[in-house]
Coordinates of C-alpha atoms in Angstrom, one line a residue:
Chain A
M1 CA -71.5 78.2 16.8
N2 CA -67.8 78.2 16.3
K3 CA -66.3 75.1 17.7
I4 CA -63.9 77.2 19.9
N5 CA -67.0 78.8 21.5
E6 CA -68.5 75.4 21.9
L7 CA -65.4 74.3 23.8
F8 CA -65.8 77.1 26.2
K9 CA -69.2 76.0 27.1
S10 CA -68.3 72.3 27.4
E11 CA -66.6 70.1 30.1
L12 CA -63.0 70.1 29.2
Q13 CA -61.8 66.6 28.5
V14 CA -58.2 66.0 27.6
I15 CA -56.1 63.5 25.7
N16 CA -52.5 63.8 26.7
I17 CA -49.8 62.7 24.4
G18 CA -46.3 63.1 25.9
L19 CA -45.2 64.3 29.2
E20 CA -46.9 62.4 31.9
S21 CA -46.6 65.3 34.4
F22 CA -49.3 67.1 32.4
K23 CA -51.7 64.4 33.0
E24 CA -50.9 64.3 36.8
S25 CA -51.5 68.1 36.9
L26 CA -55.0 67.9 35.2
K27 CA -55.9 64.9 37.5
N28 CA -55.0 66.9 40.4
E29 CA -57.4 69.7 39.3
N30 CA -60.2 67.1 38.7
I31 CA -60.1 67.6 34.9
R32 CA -60.9 64.4 32.9
V33 CA -57.9 63.3 31.1
I34 CA -56.5 60.2 29.4
Q35 CA -52.8 59.5 28.9
V36 CA -51.8 57.8 25.5
D37 CA -49.0 55.4 25.8
W38 CA -47.2 57.0 23.0
R39 CA -43.9 55.9 21.5
P40 CA -41.9 56.9 18.6
P41 CA -42.4 54.9 15.4
A42 CA -39.9 52.2 14.7
V43 CA -39.0 54.1 11.5
T44 CA -36.1 56.4 12.1
D45 CA -35.6 58.0 8.7
D46 CA -37.7 61.2 8.4
R47 CA -38.4 60.9 4.7
A48 CA -39.6 57.3 5.2
L49 CA -41.7 58.4 8.0
D50 CA -43.3 61.1 5.8
A51 CA -43.9 58.7 3.0
L52 CA -45.5 56.1 5.4
N53 CA -47.8 58.9 6.8
K54 CA -48.9 59.8 3.4
L55 CA -49.6 56.2 2.4
L56 CA -51.6 55.9 5.6
G57 CA -53.5 59.2 4.8
R58 CA -52.3 61.0 7.9
Chain B
M1 CA -13.7 54.4 37.3
I2 CA -16.3 52.2 35.6
T3 CA -18.9 53.2 32.9
K4 CA -21.6 50.8 31.9
G5 CA -24.4 51.1 29.4
I6 CA -27.8 49.2 28.9
I7 CA -30.2 49.5 25.9
K8 CA -33.8 48.7 26.6
T9 CA -35.5 48.2 23.2
G10 CA -39.1 49.5 22.8
E11 CA -39.3 51.0 26.3
Y12 CA -40.4 54.6 26.0
Y13 CA -40.4 57.4 28.8
D14 CA -40.8 61.0 28.3
S15 CA -37.9 63.3 28.7
V16 CA -38.9 65.0 31.8
S17 CA -39.6 61.8 33.6
L18 CA -36.2 60.5 32.6
M19 CA -34.3 63.7 33.6
L20 CA -35.8 63.5 37.0
V21 CA -34.8 59.8 37.3
S22 CA -31.2 60.8 36.4
K23 CA -31.2 63.5 38.9
E24 CA -32.3 61.3 41.7
V25 CA -29.6 58.6 40.9
T26 CA -27.0 61.1 40.4
K27 CA -27.4 62.1 44.1
M28 CA -26.5 58.5 45.2
D29 CA -23.1 58.0 46.9
G30 CA -20.2 56.9 44.5
V31 CA -22.2 57.9 41.4
I32 CA -20.3 60.3 39.1
D33 CA -22.5 60.8 36.1
V34 CA -25.8 59.2 34.9
A35 CA -27.7 59.6 31.7
I36 CA -31.0 58.1 30.9
V37 CA -32.4 59.1 27.5
M38 CA -34.3 57.8 24.5
G39 CA -31.8 57.0 21.6
N40 CA -32.7 59.8 19.1
D41 CA -29.8 61.8 17.3
Q42 CA -30.1 64.8 19.5
N43 CA -29.8 62.7 22.7
K44 CA -26.9 60.7 21.2
S45 CA -25.0 64.0 20.6
I46 CA -25.6 65.1 24.2
L47 CA -24.2 61.7 25.4
E48 CA -21.2 62.3 23.1
T49 CA -20.5 65.6 24.6
S50 CA -20.6 64.1 28.2
H51 CA -18.4 61.2 27.1
L52 CA -21.2 58.7 27.7
L53 CA -21.9 57.6 24.1
L54 CA -20.9 54.1 24.6
D55 CA -20.1 52.0 21.4
E56 CA -23.3 49.8 21.9
F57 CA -25.4 53.2 21.9
K58 CA -24.2 54.2 18.4
D59 CA -26.9 52.3 16.4
A60 CA -29.7 52.8 18.8
I61 CA -32.9 54.2 17.4
D62 CA -35.6 56.7 18.8
S63 CA -37.6 53.9 20.4
D64 CA -34.7 52.6 22.4
L65 CA -34.1 53.6 25.9
L66 CA -30.4 54.2 26.8
I67 CA -28.9 54.0 30.2
A68 CA -25.3 55.0 31.0
V69 CA -23.9 55.0 34.5
K70 CA -20.3 56.3 35.5
C71 CA -19.2 55.3 39.1
E72 CA -16.2 54.8 41.2
T73 CA -16.6 51.1 41.4
E74 CA -18.4 48.2 39.7
E75 CA -20.5 47.6 42.8
K76 CA -21.7 51.2 42.7
V77 CA -22.5 50.8 39.0
N78 CA -24.7 47.9 39.7
E79 CA -26.4 49.6 42.6
A80 CA -27.2 52.6 40.4
L81 CA -28.6 50.4 37.7
K82 CA -30.7 48.5 40.1
K83 CA -32.1 51.9 41.5
I84 CA -33.0 53.1 38.0
D85 CA -34.7 49.9 37.2
E86 CA -36.6 50.2 40.4
I87 CA -37.7 53.8 39.9
L88 CA -38.8 53.2 36.3
K89 CA -40.8 50.1 37.4
E90 CA -42.3 52.1 40.2
R91 CA -43.5 54.7 37.7
K92 CA -45.1 52.2 35.5
N93 CA -46.8 50.4 38.4
R94 CA -48.1 53.6 39.8
S95 CA -50.3 54.3 36.7
L96 CA -51.3 50.6 36.7
A97 CA -52.2 50.7 40.5
A98 CA -54.3 53.7 39.8
G99 CA -56.3 51.6 37.4
E100 CA -55.5 53.9 34.6
Y101 CA -56.0 52.7 31.0
H102 CA -53.3 54.0 28.7
P103 CA -54.4 53.5 25.1
K104 CA -51.7 53.1 22.4
S105 CA -53.1 55.7 20.1
L106 CA -55.4 58.7 19.7
D107 CA -58.0 56.4 18.2
G108 CA -57.9 54.2 21.3
A109 CA -58.2 57.2 23.5
L110 CA -61.3 58.4 21.6
E111 CA -62.8 55.0 22.1
F112 CA -62.4 55.4 25.8
M113 CA -63.3 59.1 26.0
S114 CA -65.6 59.8 23.1
N115 CA -66.4 63.4 24.2
A116 CA -62.7 64.5 24.4
N117 CA -62.3 68.0 23.0
M118 CA -58.6 68.8 23.7
V119 CA -55.3 67.2 22.8
I120 CA -52.1 68.1 24.5
I121 CA -49.1 67.1 22.6
S122 CA -45.6 67.3 24.0
V123 CA -43.7 64.6 22.0
A124 CA -40.5 65.3 20.0
G125 CA -41.0 68.1 17.6
K126 CA -40.4 65.8 14.4
Y127 CA -43.5 63.7 15.5
A128 CA -45.7 66.4 17.0
G129 CA -46.8 68.0 13.9
N130 CA -48.3 64.7 12.6
E131 CA -49.9 63.9 15.9
A132 CA -51.4 67.4 15.9
M133 CA -52.9 66.9 12.4
K134 CA -54.3 63.6 13.3
A135 CA -56.1 65.4 16.4
L136 CA -57.5 68.1 14.2
K137 CA -58.9 65.7 11.6
K138 CA -60.9 64.2 14.5
G139 CA -62.3 67.6 15.2
L140 CA -60.2 68.2 18.4
H141 CA -58.6 71.3 19.7
V142 CA -54.9 71.1 20.0
M143 CA -52.3 72.5 22.5
L144 CA -48.8 71.8 20.9
F145 CA -46.4 72.2 23.7
S146 CA -43.6 70.7 21.6
D147 CA -40.9 73.0 19.9
N148 CA -39.0 72.0 16.8
V149 CA -42.0 71.9 14.6
T150 CA -41.3 73.4 11.2
I151 CA -42.9 76.7 10.3
E152 CA -44.4 75.1 7.2
K153 CA -46.2 72.6 9.4
E154 CA -47.4 75.2 11.8
K155 CA -48.9 77.1 8.8
E156 CA -50.5 74.0 7.5
L157 CA -52.0 73.1 11.0
K158 CA -53.2 76.6 11.7
E159 CA -54.8 77.1 8.2
Y160 CA -56.6 73.7 8.6
A161 CA -57.7 74.6 12.1
R162 CA -59.1 78.0 11.1
E163 CA -61.1 76.4 8.3
K164 CA -62.5 74.0 10.8
G165 CA -63.0 76.5 13.7
L166 CA -60.5 74.7 15.9
L167 CA -57.8 75.9 18.2
V168 CA -54.1 75.2 17.6
M169 CA -52.3 76.6 20.6
G170 CA -48.6 76.3 19.6
P171 CA -46.2 74.9 18.6
D172 CA -44.0 75.8 21.5
C173 CA -47.1 76.9 23.6
G174 CA -46.1 76.5 27.2
T175 CA -49.2 77.8 28.8
A176 CA -52.9 77.8 28.5
I177 CA -56.0 78.2 30.8
I178 CA -59.1 76.7 29.1
N179 CA -62.4 76.6 31.0
G180 CA -60.4 77.2 34.2
A181 CA -58.1 74.4 33.8
P182 CA -54.3 75.0 33.7
L183 CA -52.7 73.4 30.7
G184 CA -48.8 72.9 30.6
F185 CA -46.9 75.3 32.8
A186 CA -49.9 77.2 34.1
N187 CA -51.1 78.8 37.4
V188 CA -54.3 78.1 39.2
V189 CA -56.2 81.4 38.9
N190 CA -59.6 82.8 39.7
R191 CA -62.2 82.4 37.0
G192 CA -63.7 85.8 35.8
D193 CA -64.4 87.8 32.9
I194 CA -60.8 88.7 31.5
G195 CA -60.0 86.7 28.3
I196 CA -56.3 86.5 27.3
V197 CA -54.7 85.7 24.0
A198 CA -50.9 85.3 24.5
A199 CA -48.0 84.6 22.3
S200 CA -45.8 84.1 25.4
G201 CA -46.2 81.5 27.9
T202 CA -44.6 83.1 30.9
G203 CA -46.2 86.4 30.0
L204 CA -49.6 84.6 30.3
Q205 CA -48.6 83.1 33.6
E206 CA -47.5 86.6 35.0
V207 CA -50.6 88.4 33.6
S208 CA -53.2 85.9 34.7
S209 CA -51.6 85.5 38.2
I210 CA -51.5 89.2 38.9
I211 CA -55.1 89.5 37.6
S212 CA -56.2 86.7 40.0
N213 CA -54.1 88.2 43.0
N214 CA -55.9 91.6 42.4
G215 CA -59.5 90.3 42.8
S216 CA -60.4 89.5 39.2
G217 CA -60.2 86.4 37.1
I218 CA -59.8 84.8 33.9
S219 CA -62.5 83.5 31.5
Q220 CA -60.0 81.8 29.0
G221 CA -56.2 82.0 28.5
I222 CA -55.4 81.1 24.8
G223 CA -51.7 80.5 23.9
T224 CA -50.7 80.9 20.5
G225 CA -47.0 80.1 20.5
G226 CA -44.4 82.8 19.8
R227 CA -44.2 82.4 16.0
D228 CA -48.0 82.9 15.5
V229 CA -47.4 86.9 15.4
K230 CA -44.7 86.7 12.8
S231 CA -45.3 87.3 9.1
A232 CA -45.0 83.6 8.1
I233 CA -48.0 82.6 10.2
G234 CA -49.7 85.9 9.9
G235 CA -51.3 85.9 13.5
I236 CA -53.8 83.3 12.5
M237 CA -54.5 82.2 16.1
M238 CA -54.2 85.6 17.6
I239 CA -56.9 86.6 15.4
E240 CA -59.0 83.3 15.9
G241 CA -58.5 83.7 19.7
I242 CA -59.7 87.4 19.8
K243 CA -62.7 86.4 17.6
A244 CA -63.6 83.5 20.1
L245 CA -63.2 85.8 23.1
N246 CA -65.3 88.5 21.5
N247 CA -68.1 85.9 20.9
D248 CA -67.8 84.6 24.4
P249 CA -70.4 86.0 26.7
E250 CA -68.3 85.3 29.8
T251 CA -65.5 87.5 28.6
K252 CA -65.9 91.3 29.3
V253 CA -62.3 92.4 28.7
I254 CA -59.8 91.2 26.1
T255 CA -56.0 91.2 27.0
L256 CA -53.3 90.6 24.4
V257 CA -49.7 89.5 25.5
S258 CA -46.9 89.2 23.2
K259 CA -43.5 90.3 22.2
P260 CA -43.7 92.8 19.4
P261 CA -45.5 91.2 16.3
S262 CA -44.3 91.8 12.8
D263 CA -45.7 95.0 11.5
D264 CA -48.0 93.4 8.9
V265 CA -49.5 91.2 11.5
L266 CA -49.9 94.0 14.1
E267 CA -51.8 95.9 11.2
K268 CA -54.0 92.9 10.6
V269 CA -54.7 92.5 14.5
L270 CA -55.4 96.1 14.9
S271 CA -57.8 96.4 11.9
F272 CA -59.6 93.3 13.0
L273 CA -60.1 94.9 16.5
N274 CA -61.2 98.3 15.1
E275 CA -63.7 96.7 12.8
N276 CA -65.0 93.8 14.8
V277 CA -64.6 94.1 18.6
A278 CA -66.5 96.3 20.9
K279 CA -65.1 94.9 24.1
P280 CA -62.3 96.9 25.8
T281 CA -59.0 95.5 24.8
V282 CA -55.6 95.9 26.6
G283 CA -52.4 95.1 24.9
I284 CA -48.9 94.4 26.2
F285 CA -46.3 94.0 23.3
L286 CA -43.1 93.9 25.3
G287 CA -40.6 96.1 23.8
G288 CA -42.8 97.3 20.9
N289 CA -43.3 100.8 19.9
T290 CA -46.5 102.0 21.8
E291 CA -46.9 105.0 19.3
K292 CA -48.4 102.2 16.9
F293 CA -51.4 101.9 19.2
K294 CA -52.3 105.7 19.6
N295 CA -55.1 105.6 17.1
S296 CA -56.1 102.1 17.7
K297 CA -58.6 100.7 20.2
I298 CA -55.9 98.9 22.2
I299 CA -55.2 100.3 25.6
S300 CA -51.6 99.8 25.7
A301 CA -49.5 98.9 28.7
E302 CA -45.7 99.0 29.1
T303 CA -45.5 96.1 31.5
L304 CA -47.1 92.8 32.2
E305 CA -48.1 94.0 35.5
E306 CA -49.7 97.1 34.0
A307 CA -51.5 95.1 31.5
A308 CA -53.0 92.9 34.4
L309 CA -53.9 95.9 36.5
I310 CA -55.5 97.9 33.7
S311 CA -57.5 94.7 32.8
C312 CA -58.6 94.4 36.5
A313 CA -59.6 98.0 36.6
L314 CA -61.8 97.6 33.5
S315 CA -63.3 94.3 34.8
Q316 CA -64.1 95.9 38.1
G317 CA -65.6 99.1 36.5
R318 CA -62.8 101.3 37.9
S319 CA -61.2 104.2 35.9
V320 CA -57.7 103.5 34.4
N321 CA -56.6 106.9 35.7
E322 CA -57.4 106.0 39.2
F323 CA -55.2 102.9 38.8
K324 CA -52.3 105.1 37.5
E325 CA -52.4 107.3 40.4
S326 CA -52.1 104.5 42.8
V327 CA -49.2 103.2 40.9
K328 CA -47.4 106.6 41.1
K329 CA -47.9 106.6 44.9
R330 CA -46.4 103.1 45.2
D331 CA -43.3 104.0 43.1
E332 CA -42.6 106.8 45.6
E333 CA -42.7 104.2 48.4
L334 CA -40.4 102.1 46.4
D335 CA -37.8 104.9 46.5
E336 CA -37.8 104.8 50.2
K337 CA -37.4 101.0 50.4
A338 CA -34.5 101.3 47.9
K339 CA -32.7 103.8 50.0
K340 CA -32.6 101.4 52.8
E341 CA -30.9 98.7 50.7
I342 CA -28.4 101.2 49.3
D343 CA -27.4 102.2 52.9
K344 CA -26.2 98.7 53.4
L345 CA -24.1 98.6 50.3
S346 CA -20.3 99.3 50.0
D347 CA -19.0 101.7 47.4
K348 CA -17.5 98.9 45.4
Q349 CA -20.9 97.2 44.9
K350 CA -22.2 98.4 41.6
Y351 CA -23.9 95.8 39.6
I352 CA -27.1 93.8 39.2
R353 CA -27.2 90.1 38.2
G354 CA -30.5 88.8 37.0
L355 CA -30.9 85.0 36.9
F356 CA -34.1 84.1 35.2
T357 CA -36.0 80.8 34.6
G358 CA -38.8 82.7 32.5
G359 CA -37.7 84.2 29.1
T360 CA -40.4 86.9 29.0
L361 CA -39.7 87.8 32.6
C362 CA -36.0 88.2 31.7
D363 CA -36.9 90.4 28.6
E364 CA -39.3 92.4 30.6
A365 CA -36.7 93.0 33.4
M366 CA -34.0 94.1 30.7
L367 CA -36.6 96.6 29.2
I368 CA -37.2 98.1 32.6
S369 CA -33.7 98.2 33.9
R370 CA -32.0 99.7 30.7
K371 CA -34.2 102.7 31.0
I372 CA -32.8 103.4 34.5
I373 CA -29.2 101.9 34.4
G374 CA -28.5 101.8 30.8
E375 CA -27.8 98.9 28.6
V376 CA -27.5 95.4 30.3
Y377 CA -25.5 92.4 29.2
G378 CA -27.1 89.0 28.7
N379 CA -27.2 85.8 26.7
S380 CA -30.4 87.2 25.0
P381 CA -29.9 91.0 25.4
I382 CA -32.2 93.7 24.0
N383 CA -29.2 95.3 22.2
P384 CA -27.2 92.6 20.4
Q385 CA -24.0 94.5 21.2
Y386 CA -24.4 93.6 24.7
K387 CA -24.4 89.8 24.1
L388 CA -22.1 88.0 26.7
K389 CA -19.1 86.4 24.9
D390 CA -19.7 83.5 27.4
S391 CA -23.2 83.1 28.7
W392 CA -21.6 81.3 31.8
K393 CA -19.7 84.5 32.8
S394 CA -21.7 87.6 33.8
Q395 CA -20.1 91.1 33.4
K396 CA -21.2 94.4 34.7
N397 CA -24.9 94.5 34.7
S398 CA -26.0 91.0 33.3
Y399 CA -29.3 89.4 32.9
I400 CA -29.3 85.6 32.0
D401 CA -32.2 83.7 30.7
L402 CA -31.5 80.2 31.9
G403 CA -34.4 78.8 29.9
E404 CA -32.4 79.3 26.6
D405 CA -31.4 76.2 24.7
E406 CA -27.7 76.6 25.6
F407 CA -28.6 75.8 29.3
T408 CA -31.5 73.3 28.7
V409 CA -30.0 70.8 26.3
G410 CA -30.0 67.5 28.2
R411 CA -31.3 69.2 31.5
P412 CA -34.6 69.8 32.8
H413 CA -36.0 73.3 32.3
P414 CA -34.8 75.7 35.1
M415 CA -38.4 76.0 36.4
I416 CA -38.3 72.3 37.1
D417 CA -34.8 71.9 38.4
Y418 CA -33.2 74.8 40.4
S419 CA -29.7 73.2 40.6
L420 CA -27.9 75.2 37.8
R421 CA -29.2 78.5 38.9
N422 CA -28.4 77.7 42.4
K423 CA -24.8 77.1 41.3
K424 CA -24.8 80.6 39.6
I425 CA -26.3 82.4 42.7
V426 CA -23.3 81.2 44.6
E427 CA -20.9 82.3 42.0
E428 CA -22.4 85.6 41.8
A429 CA -22.5 86.0 45.5
K430 CA -18.6 85.7 45.6
D431 CA -18.2 88.8 43.2
P432 CA -17.4 91.9 45.3
E433 CA -18.9 94.2 42.7
V434 CA -22.3 92.7 42.8
A435 CA -24.9 94.7 44.8
V436 CA -28.1 93.0 43.7
L437 CA -29.2 89.5 42.6
L438 CA -32.6 89.5 40.8
L439 CA -34.4 86.2 40.5
D440 CA -37.8 84.9 39.4
V441 CA -39.7 82.1 40.8
V442 CA -42.6 80.7 38.6
L443 CA -45.1 78.7 40.6
G444 CA -48.0 76.7 39.1
Y445 CA -48.1 73.3 37.4
G446 CA -45.2 72.2 35.4
S447 CA -42.6 73.9 37.7
T448 CA -40.9 72.4 40.7
M449 CA -43.4 71.8 43.7
I450 CA -40.7 72.9 46.2
P451 CA -39.1 76.0 44.9
H452 CA -38.8 77.5 48.5
E453 CA -37.0 74.4 49.7
E454 CA -34.6 74.5 46.8
L455 CA -33.9 78.3 46.9
A456 CA -34.1 79.3 50.6
P457 CA -30.8 77.5 51.6
V458 CA -29.0 79.0 48.6
I459 CA -30.2 82.5 49.5
R460 CA -28.8 82.0 53.1
E461 CA -25.4 80.6 51.6
A462 CA -25.1 83.6 49.3
K463 CA -25.9 86.0 52.1
E464 CA -23.3 84.3 54.3
I465 CA -20.5 84.4 51.5
A466 CA -21.1 88.2 51.3
K467 CA -21.1 88.6 55.1
K468 CA -17.8 86.8 55.5
D469 CA -16.4 89.3 53.0
S470 CA -17.9 92.2 54.9
R471 CA -20.4 93.0 52.4
Y472 CA -24.3 93.0 52.2
L473 CA -25.9 91.3 49.3
S474 CA -29.5 92.5 48.3
I475 CA -31.4 89.5 46.9
I476 CA -34.7 90.5 45.1
I477 CA -37.2 87.9 44.0
T478 CA -40.3 88.1 41.8
I479 CA -42.9 85.4 42.3
T480 CA -45.4 84.6 39.6
G481 CA -48.1 82.6 41.3
T482 CA -51.1 82.4 43.2
D483 CA -52.3 81.0 46.5
K484 CA -54.4 78.4 44.6
D485 CA -51.2 77.1 43.0
P486 CA -50.1 73.8 44.4
Q487 CA -47.0 75.4 45.8
K488 CA -49.0 78.2 47.6
L489 CA -47.7 81.6 47.0
K490 CA -47.9 82.8 50.6
E491 CA -45.8 79.8 51.9
V492 CA -43.2 80.4 49.4
E493 CA -43.2 84.0 50.0
E494 CA -42.7 83.6 53.7
T495 CA -39.9 81.1 53.4
L496 CA -38.0 83.2 50.9
T497 CA -38.5 86.4 53.0
S498 CA -37.3 84.7 56.1
A499 CA -34.2 83.5 54.2
G500 CA -33.4 87.1 53.6
A501 CA -34.8 87.9 50.3
I502 CA -37.0 90.9 49.4
V503 CA -40.0 89.3 47.6
F504 CA -42.4 91.0 45.0
K505 CA -45.4 89.6 43.4
S506 CA -44.7 91.4 40.1
N507 CA -41.7 91.1 37.8
A508 CA -41.9 94.8 36.7
Y509 CA -42.0 96.1 40.2
A510 CA -39.1 93.8 41.3
S511 CA -37.0 94.9 38.4
L512 CA -37.9 98.6 39.1
F513 CA -36.7 98.1 42.6
A514 CA -33.6 96.4 41.8
S515 CA -32.7 99.1 39.1
K516 CA -33.5 101.8 41.6
I517 CA -30.8 100.4 44.0
I518 CA -28.1 100.3 41.3
E519 CA -29.1 103.8 39.8
K520 CA -29.1 105.5 43.3
S521 CA -26.0 103.7 44.8
N522 CA -23.9 104.7 41.6
K523 CA -25.1 108.3 42.0
V524 CA -23.8 108.2 45.6
V525 CA -20.5 107.0 44.5

């Protein structure tokens, strides 16, 4: 079965990266959700960031 | 006047949280201006425009929190800074007190929630694409709320996802409903057998709410992001979404919601539907040429409401013609209602001013109105010749989308914070040539929890301004939402009605009503 159709049959479990209000909304609706304590990388140069991502295989 | 700035290195908060803190502190006595932002280049240029880019901020990086406060006295500055510190600490402590674990990375989150199947990403665009790819590589579906992701990255993500059988909803996907759960800016709707694929967030909100309010429900609401239906992406997720709904035993009717796709994408979608899909399919391609669907299997609708109601008819086993008859009857009743409003207006009141928080709702309103009252002005008009020179100054019939970037840079979205629109409502009420104000209120998660409390006093104020000038001002509001939404549709409707507004639960219907008033009152003149 396609993974999208598998998703439709499963319990939705969410990882939220970014706006915390989205996590709050899902909690309010009793959906399982976990908030990632995301922060911008300390590298500010976009090219350096791309290079770093490539090195790390991301 | 004193301005003071603080940098907190390595302290990160999301933009919406910070804007809400700024809003709260700005209300304090003696505070002139407050900015609390992360130190990225875009935010620094916003600070520069508002003269709050202090020297010490110039070398700040993305992971620095910048706080600038401008007050009448030093004492007030210190009070404001203390307050900001307290609110930020309180936010952190709230999560800790709830015993929540916040891992630092996706991997950390997966250790804690090994059966996770969806990742919602709403970090700054330049980081969002990479976060999305990390999630896909872990076999997770993605809702990418962030905008400013390059089209190349979007293509890469969607091609990878298609290969792996995964969803990438977005970038710039504001709304989705998966397994009944409202994701992003979404309404709490009935579950049912209508599956939606939407390239428009507010469009999905309007269609799913009307379906729910009319006795049917949603199996899944898949968002694609607006660019999905353009040639560069080729409708990858529109087609993958249709495929999934076609294979889904819980879905009986498929409904597509979008602005007009590029011709090649439309062709692809139509041929996919013709060859593979047996389920009835309804389509609303706002502003598109409906002739194109004549020989296709799409039942084409002209408004979001019509798409929702045809979908309901199909889901409930009623005939589409029966539904069309009831709409006709309703339109006649609308004429009577419009006449009552016209009788209260003076000869000089000729124009309609639409102030919208939802872009798709603004587009739909313009499409409906131009057929009745002619071309309308706007900051994002249908006919480019009618673009307002200054988006802050309406002229003749004008429809403003307050969700456009020109209004939202450095400010919360107008669905979250009504203050900018409230200011504009008061301005428009002072114009003696204005007959009708047309407003949208979008309920559901993501939006403000107290729309009625924010809007009702302003409606009263606007009405009072007109009254003092011996005029009557017609205020028409369309609400997108349901009684299951945290704001409760009925409560919002009652509060706004008792403040003097005429409330509809369909943008198309409200726009039609508003336009009929202008059309008829001009004929009388």
